[in-house]
């Protein structure tokens, strides 16, 4: 991806060679060469996300999945970014699902790499105007001599106002592109130099990132372990389901857990409200019951507290046999709840003393 006039088309053949990609590149601008789309594009307008995504998915299905494919000009919007992430997640799930079956090879591991070429607006405008002049001069020569092939002329290469409109659209969606840096190997390339200089930067970036990628066997071996960022995706819904289950099936236990929180946890939370951290130690026998402790933690979690739970044994001497020296111990079960919550900053006091 990149700004208009940043050289995406120019560098595509070199990237294909460097990555060993033999599938023809999928160019969004080429996919949109229908009369209806051309009219909108020539006006500097965007095509709907749904239509763009549908075209790209159909184009990808026609590719050899074993060698990869370069997609030029996608994604450009927040919706397209989310669609790309969903595609990667689904491909990963299918790979994991069929890993131990004879259909494993039909579901290759998805490896998405993002490269964004960036130039500022004035360079973008000048490059596109220059490209338009070059294409017009070429076509004039072809028509005059009857030799050669006419090149397609873009309306947007001849009208500065449309060129600036295209750049403003790119800039408006630039934040969407940067979101990809948190999801995939990401390269932001300064494309203001010469073609040779920019190509060297691209290839160097790709070579470095390749050394950081796991091979497929290693990836498959650890892929069943949930990614940390996904652990909480369904946790909220599961929590609500459990609380509703407690209310329907174990209402007495739920009410006892709530009373325990009211009597033992909340007073400590209020006492330590500035620190945002409270430790609650108790010998309440009910906390020894797995289900009761789980209900207490779920209720606190639903109210926005981060809770961890620990059990400890405490041995207290109660009797000594003076003849044998044997010490009789009484075992106490100590339960520890660690409760975390947002700190309270007393800004008025800070301002007063500063």
Coordinates of C-alpha atoms in Angstrom, one line a residue:
X1 CA 0.0 0.0 0.0
X2 CA 1.0 3.6 -0.2
X3 CA 0.3 7.2 -1.1
X4 CA -0.7 8.0 -4.7
X5 CA 2.5 8.3 -6.7
X6 CA 4.7 6.6 -4.1
X7 CA 5.8 3.9 -6.6
X8 CA 3.8 0.8 -5.7
X9 CA 3.5 -0.3 -9.3
X10 CA 7.1 0.5 -10.0
X11 CA 8.4 -1.7 -7.2
X12 CA 6.0 -4.6 -7.5
X13 CA 8.1 -6.7 -10.0
X14 CA 11.2 -6.4 -7.7
X15 CA 9.2 -7.4 -4.6
X16 CA 7.8 -10.4 -6.4
X17 CA 11.3 -11.6 -7.4
X18 CA 12.7 -11.0 -3.9
X19 CA 9.9 -13.0 -2.2
X20 CA 9.7 -15.7 -4.9
X21 CA 6.1 -15.0 -5.7
X22 CA 5.0 -16.4 -9.0
X23 CA 1.2 -15.5 -8.8
X24 CA 0.4 -12.4 -10.8
X25 CA -0.2 -9.4 -8.4
X26 CA -3.7 -8.5 -7.5
X27 CA -4.1 -4.8 -8.1
X28 CA -7.2 -3.2 -6.5
X29 CA -7.1 -0.4 -9.1
X30 CA -7.1 -3.0 -11.9
X31 CA -10.0 -5.0 -10.3
X32 CA -12.0 -1.8 -10.3
X33 CA -11.7 -1.1 -14.0
X34 CA -15.5 -1.3 -14.6
X35 CA -17.3 1.6 -16.2
X36 CA -19.2 2.3 -13.0
X37 CA -16.1 2.2 -10.8
X38 CA -14.1 4.3 -13.3
X39 CA -16.6 7.1 -13.1
X40 CA -16.4 7.2 -9.3
X41 CA -12.6 7.0 -9.3
X42 CA -12.2 9.7 -11.9
X43 CA -14.2 11.9 -9.6
X44 CA -11.8 11.1 -6.8
X45 CA -14.4 9.0 -4.9
X46 CA -14.0 5.7 -3.0
X47 CA -15.6 2.3 -3.9
X48 CA -17.6 0.5 -1.2
X49 CA -15.7 -1.7 1.2
X50 CA -18.0 -4.6 0.6
X51 CA -17.4 -4.6 -3.2
X52 CA -13.6 -4.2 -2.9
X53 CA -13.4 -7.1 -0.3
X54 CA -15.5 -9.4 -2.5
X55 CA -13.4 -8.7 -5.6
X56 CA -10.1 -9.4 -3.7
X57 CA -11.3 -12.7 -2.2
X58 CA -12.4 -14.0 -5.6
X59 CA -9.1 -13.0 -7.1
X60 CA -7.2 -14.7 -4.2
X61 CA -9.1 -18.0 -4.8
X62 CA -7.6 -18.1 -8.3
X63 CA -4.1 -18.0 -7.0
X64 CA -1.7 -20.8 -6.1
X65 CA -1.7 -20.7 -2.3
X66 CA 1.7 -22.3 -1.9
X67 CA 3.7 -19.3 -3.3
X68 CA 1.8 -16.3 -2.0
X69 CA 0.4 -13.3 -3.7
X70 CA 1.1 -9.6 -3.6
X71 CA -2.0 -7.4 -3.2
X72 CA -1.6 -3.8 -4.3
X73 CA -3.8 -1.1 -2.7
X74 CA -5.5 -3.0 0.1
X75 CA -6.6 -2.4 2.9
X76 CA -7.4 1.3 2.8
X77 CA -10.2 1.7 5.4
X78 CA -11.0 0.6 8.9
X79 CA -13.5 -1.9 7.6
X80 CA -11.0 -3.4 5.2
X81 CA -8.4 -3.6 8.0
X82 CA -10.9 -5.5 10.2
X83 CA -11.8 -7.8 7.2
X84 CA -8.1 -8.6 6.7
X85 CA -7.6 -9.4 10.3
X86 CA -10.7 -11.7 10.3
X87 CA -9.4 -13.4 7.2
X88 CA -6.0 -14.1 8.9
X89 CA -7.7 -15.3 12.1
X90 CA -10.0 -17.7 10.1
X91 CA -7.1 -19.1 8.1
X92 CA -5.2 -19.7 11.3
X93 CA -8.1 -21.5 12.9
X94 CA -8.5 -23.7 9.9
X95 CA -4.8 -24.5 9.9
X96 CA -5.0 -25.5 13.5
X97 CA -8.2 -27.5 13.0
X98 CA -6.8 -29.6 10.2
X99 CA -3.2 -29.8 11.4
X100 CA -3.4 -33.5 12.4
X101 CA -5.4 -34.6 9.4
X102 CA -4.6 -35.6 5.9
X103 CA -6.1 -32.3 4.7
X104 CA -3.4 -30.3 6.4
X105 CA -1.8 -29.2 3.1
X106 CA -5.1 -27.6 2.0
X107 CA -4.8 -25.1 4.8
X108 CA -1.4 -23.4 4.7
X109 CA -0.3 -21.2 7.5
X110 CA -1.2 -17.6 6.7
X111 CA 1.7 -15.2 6.7
X112 CA 0.7 -11.6 6.0
X113 CA 3.3 -8.9 5.5
X114 CA 2.4 -5.2 5.2
X115 CA 4.5 -2.7 3.3
X116 CA 3.4 1.0 3.1
X117 CA 5.2 3.4 0.8
X118 CA 5.0 7.0 2.0
X119 CA 5.6 10.4 0.2
X120 CA 4.3 13.8 1.2
X121 CA 1.5 15.5 -0.8
X122 CA 3.7 17.8 -3.0
X123 CA 5.9 14.9 -4.1
X124 CA 2.8 12.8 -4.8
X125 CA 1.3 15.6 -6.9
X126 CA 4.4 16.3 -8.9
X127 CA 5.0 12.6 -9.6
X128 CA 1.5 12.0 -10.9
X129 CA 1.5 15.1 -13.1
X130 CA 4.9 14.0 -14.4
X131 CA 3.6 10.5 -15.1
X132 CA 0.6 12.0 -16.9
X133 CA 2.9 14.1 -19.2
X134 CA 5.1 11.1 -19.9
X135 CA 2.1 9.0 -20.9
X136 CA 0.6 11.7 -23.1
X137 CA 3.9 12.3 -24.9
X138 CA 4.3 8.5 -25.4
X139 CA 0.9 8.2 -26.9
X140 CA 1.4 11.2 -29.2
X141 CA 4.6 9.5 -30.5
X142 CA 2.8 6.2 -31.0
X143 CA 0.0 7.8 -32.9
X144 CA 2.4 9.8 -35.0
X145 CA 4.7 6.9 -35.9
X146 CA 2.3 4.0 -35.8
X147 CA 4.8 2.1 -33.7
X148 CA 4.4 0.9 -30.2
X149 CA 1.4 0.4 -27.9
X150 CA -0.8 3.1 -26.5
X151 CA -0.7 3.5 -22.7
X152 CA -3.8 4.0 -20.6
X153 CA -4.2 7.6 -19.6
X154 CA -5.5 8.3 -16.1
X155 CA -7.7 11.3 -15.7
X156 CA -6.3 11.7 -12.2
X157 CA -2.8 12.2 -13.7
X158 CA -3.8 15.3 -15.5
X159 CA -6.0 17.2 -13.0
X160 CA -4.2 18.6 -10.0
X161 CA -7.4 19.0 -8.0
X162 CA -8.3 15.3 -8.5
X163 CA -4.7 14.4 -7.5
X164 CA -5.0 16.3 -4.3
X165 CA -8.4 14.8 -3.6
X166 CA -6.8 11.3 -4.0
X167 CA -4.1 12.2 -1.6
X168 CA -6.5 13.6 1.0
X169 CA -8.4 10.3 0.9
X170 CA -5.1 8.4 1.5
X171 CA -4.3 10.7 4.4
X172 CA -7.8 10.3 5.9
X173 CA -7.3 6.6 6.0
X174 CA -3.6 6.6 7.0
X175 CA -4.5 5.8 10.6
X176 CA -6.2 2.6 9.4
X177 CA -2.9 1.5 7.8
X178 CA -1.0 2.1 11.0
X179 CA -3.3 -0.2 12.9
X180 CA -1.8 -3.1 10.9
X181 CA 1.5 -2.5 12.6
X182 CA 0.1 -4.1 15.7
X183 CA -1.2 -7.2 13.8
X184 CA 1.4 -8.2 11.2
X185 CA 5.0 -7.7 10.2
X186 CA 4.9 -4.1 9.1
X187 CA 7.2 -1.9 7.0
X188 CA 6.7 1.9 6.6
X189 CA 9.0 2.9 3.8
X190 CA 10.1 6.5 3.0
X191 CA 9.6 6.5 -0.7
X192 CA 10.9 10.0 -1.5
X193 CA 14.3 8.8 -2.8
X194 CA 15.2 7.4 -6.2
X195 CA 13.7 4.1 -7.5
X196 CA 17.0 2.4 -6.7
X197 CA 17.3 3.8 -3.2
X198 CA 13.7 3.0 -2.3
X199 CA 14.0 -0.6 -3.6
X200 CA 17.2 -1.2 -1.5
X201 CA 15.3 0.0 1.6
X202 CA 12.3 -2.3 0.8
X203 CA 14.5 -5.4 0.2
X204 CA 16.6 -4.7 3.3
X205 CA 13.4 -4.4 5.4
X206 CA 12.0 -7.7 4.0
X207 CA 15.3 -9.5 4.5
X208 CA 15.5 -8.5 8.2
X209 CA 11.9 -9.4 9.0
X210 CA 12.3 -12.8 7.3
X211 CA 14.9 -13.7 9.9
X212 CA 12.3 -13.1 12.7
X213 CA 9.6 -15.4 11.3
X214 CA 9.0 -18.9 12.8
X215 CA 9.2 -21.8 10.4
X216 CA 5.9 -23.6 9.8
X217 CA 6.7 -26.6 12.0
X218 CA 7.5 -24.4 15.0
X219 CA 4.4 -22.3 14.4
X220 CA 2.2 -25.3 14.2
X221 CA 3.7 -26.8 17.4
X222 CA 2.8 -23.7 19.5
X223 CA -0.3 -22.4 17.7
X224 CA -2.8 -24.2 20.0
X225 CA -1.7 -22.0 22.9
X226 CA -4.1 -19.0 22.9
X227 CA -2.6 -15.6 21.9
X228 CA -2.7 -13.3 25.0
X229 CA -4.7 -10.6 23.2
X230 CA -7.5 -13.0 22.4
X231 CA -8.0 -14.5 25.8
X232 CA -10.5 -11.8 26.9
X233 CA -12.5 -11.7 23.7
X234 CA -15.2 -14.1 25.0
X235 CA -14.5 -13.8 28.7
X236 CA -17.1 -11.1 29.3
X237 CA -19.9 -13.2 27.7
X238 CA -18.8 -16.3 29.6
X239 CA -18.8 -14.3 32.9
X240 CA -22.3 -13.1 32.4
X241 CA -23.5 -16.7 31.6
X242 CA -21.9 -18.0 34.8
X243 CA -23.5 -15.3 37.0
X244 CA -26.9 -16.0 35.5
X245 CA -26.3 -19.7 36.2
X246 CA -25.5 -18.9 39.8
X247 CA -28.7 -16.9 40.1
X248 CA -30.8 -19.7 38.6
X249 CA -29.2 -22.8 40.1
X250 CA -27.3 -21.7 43.2
X251 CA -29.0 -18.5 44.4
X252 CA -28.2 -19.2 48.1
X253 CA -24.5 -19.6 47.4
X254 CA -24.6 -16.4 45.3
X255 CA -26.2 -14.4 48.1
X256 CA -23.7 -15.8 50.6
X257 CA -20.8 -14.8 48.3
X258 CA -22.3 -11.3 47.9
X259 CA -22.6 -11.0 51.7
X260 CA -19.0 -12.1 52.1
X261 CA -17.9 -9.4 49.6
X262 CA -20.0 -6.7 51.4
X263 CA -18.6 -7.7 54.8
X264 CA -15.0 -8.5 54.0
X265 CA -13.9 -7.1 50.7
X266 CA -15.6 -3.8 50.1
X267 CA -14.4 -2.3 53.5
X268 CA -10.8 -3.1 52.5
X269 CA -11.3 -1.6 49.1
X270 CA -12.6 1.6 50.5
X271 CA -9.7 1.7 53.0
X272 CA -7.2 1.4 50.3
X273 CA -9.0 3.3 47.6
X274 CA -6.1 5.7 46.9
X275 CA -3.6 2.9 46.3
X276 CA -5.9 0.8 44.0
X277 CA -4.7 -2.4 45.7
X278 CA -6.2 -4.3 48.6
X279 CA -5.3 -7.7 50.1
X280 CA -8.1 -9.5 51.9
X281 CA -7.0 -12.3 54.3
X282 CA -9.8 -14.5 55.7
X283 CA -10.3 -17.8 57.4
X284 CA -13.9 -18.0 56.2
X285 CA -14.6 -21.8 55.8
X286 CA -16.7 -21.2 52.7
X287 CA -13.7 -19.9 50.8
X288 CA -12.4 -23.5 51.0
X289 CA -15.2 -24.5 48.7
X290 CA -14.1 -24.2 45.1
X291 CA -17.4 -23.0 43.8
X292 CA -17.9 -20.3 46.5
X293 CA -14.4 -18.8 45.8
X294 CA -15.2 -18.8 42.0
X295 CA -18.5 -17.0 42.6
X296 CA -16.8 -14.4 44.7
X297 CA -14.2 -13.8 42.0
X298 CA -16.8 -13.6 39.2
X299 CA -19.0 -11.1 41.1
X300 CA -15.9 -8.9 41.7
X301 CA -14.8 -9.3 38.1
X302 CA -18.2 -8.2 36.8
X303 CA -17.9 -5.0 38.9
X304 CA -14.6 -4.2 37.2
X305 CA -12.1 -5.5 39.8
X306 CA -9.1 -7.6 38.9
X307 CA -8.9 -10.4 41.4
X308 CA -6.5 -13.2 42.1
X309 CA -7.0 -15.9 44.8
X310 CA -4.5 -18.0 46.8
X311 CA -4.8 -20.6 49.6
X312 CA -2.2 -21.0 52.3
X313 CA -1.8 -23.2 55.3
X314 CA -0.8 -21.8 58.7
X315 CA 0.3 -24.1 61.5
X316 CA -0.1 -22.9 65.1
X317 CA 1.4 -24.8 68.1
X318 CA -1.4 -25.6 70.6
X319 CA 0.2 -28.2 72.9
X320 CA 3.7 -29.5 73.8
X321 CA 4.4 -32.9 75.4
X322 CA 7.1 -32.1 77.9
X323 CA 8.2 -35.8 78.1
X324 CA 8.7 -36.4 74.4
X325 CA 9.1 -32.9 73.2
X326 CA 6.5 -33.5 70.5
X327 CA 4.6 -30.3 69.5
X328 CA 1.0 -30.6 68.4
X329 CA 0.0 -28.2 65.7
X330 CA -3.4 -26.9 64.7
X331 CA -3.7 -26.1 61.0
X332 CA -5.5 -23.0 59.9
X333 CA -6.6 -22.4 56.3
X334 CA -5.8 -18.8 55.2
X335 CA -7.4 -17.5 52.0
X336 CA -6.0 -14.4 50.3
X337 CA -7.8 -12.3 47.8
X338 CA -5.7 -9.7 45.9
X339 CA -8.0 -7.0 44.5
X340 CA -6.8 -4.4 41.9
X341 CA -8.8 -1.4 40.7
X342 CA -8.1 2.1 39.3
X343 CA -6.2 4.4 41.6
X344 CA -7.7 7.6 42.9
X345 CA -5.5 10.6 42.4
X346 CA -6.1 13.6 44.7
X347 CA -5.4 16.3 42.2
X348 CA -6.7 19.1 44.3
X349 CA -4.1 18.4 47.0
X350 CA -1.4 18.1 44.4
X351 CA -2.2 21.5 43.0
X352 CA -2.4 23.0 46.4
X353 CA 1.0 21.9 47.5
X354 CA 2.6 22.5 44.2

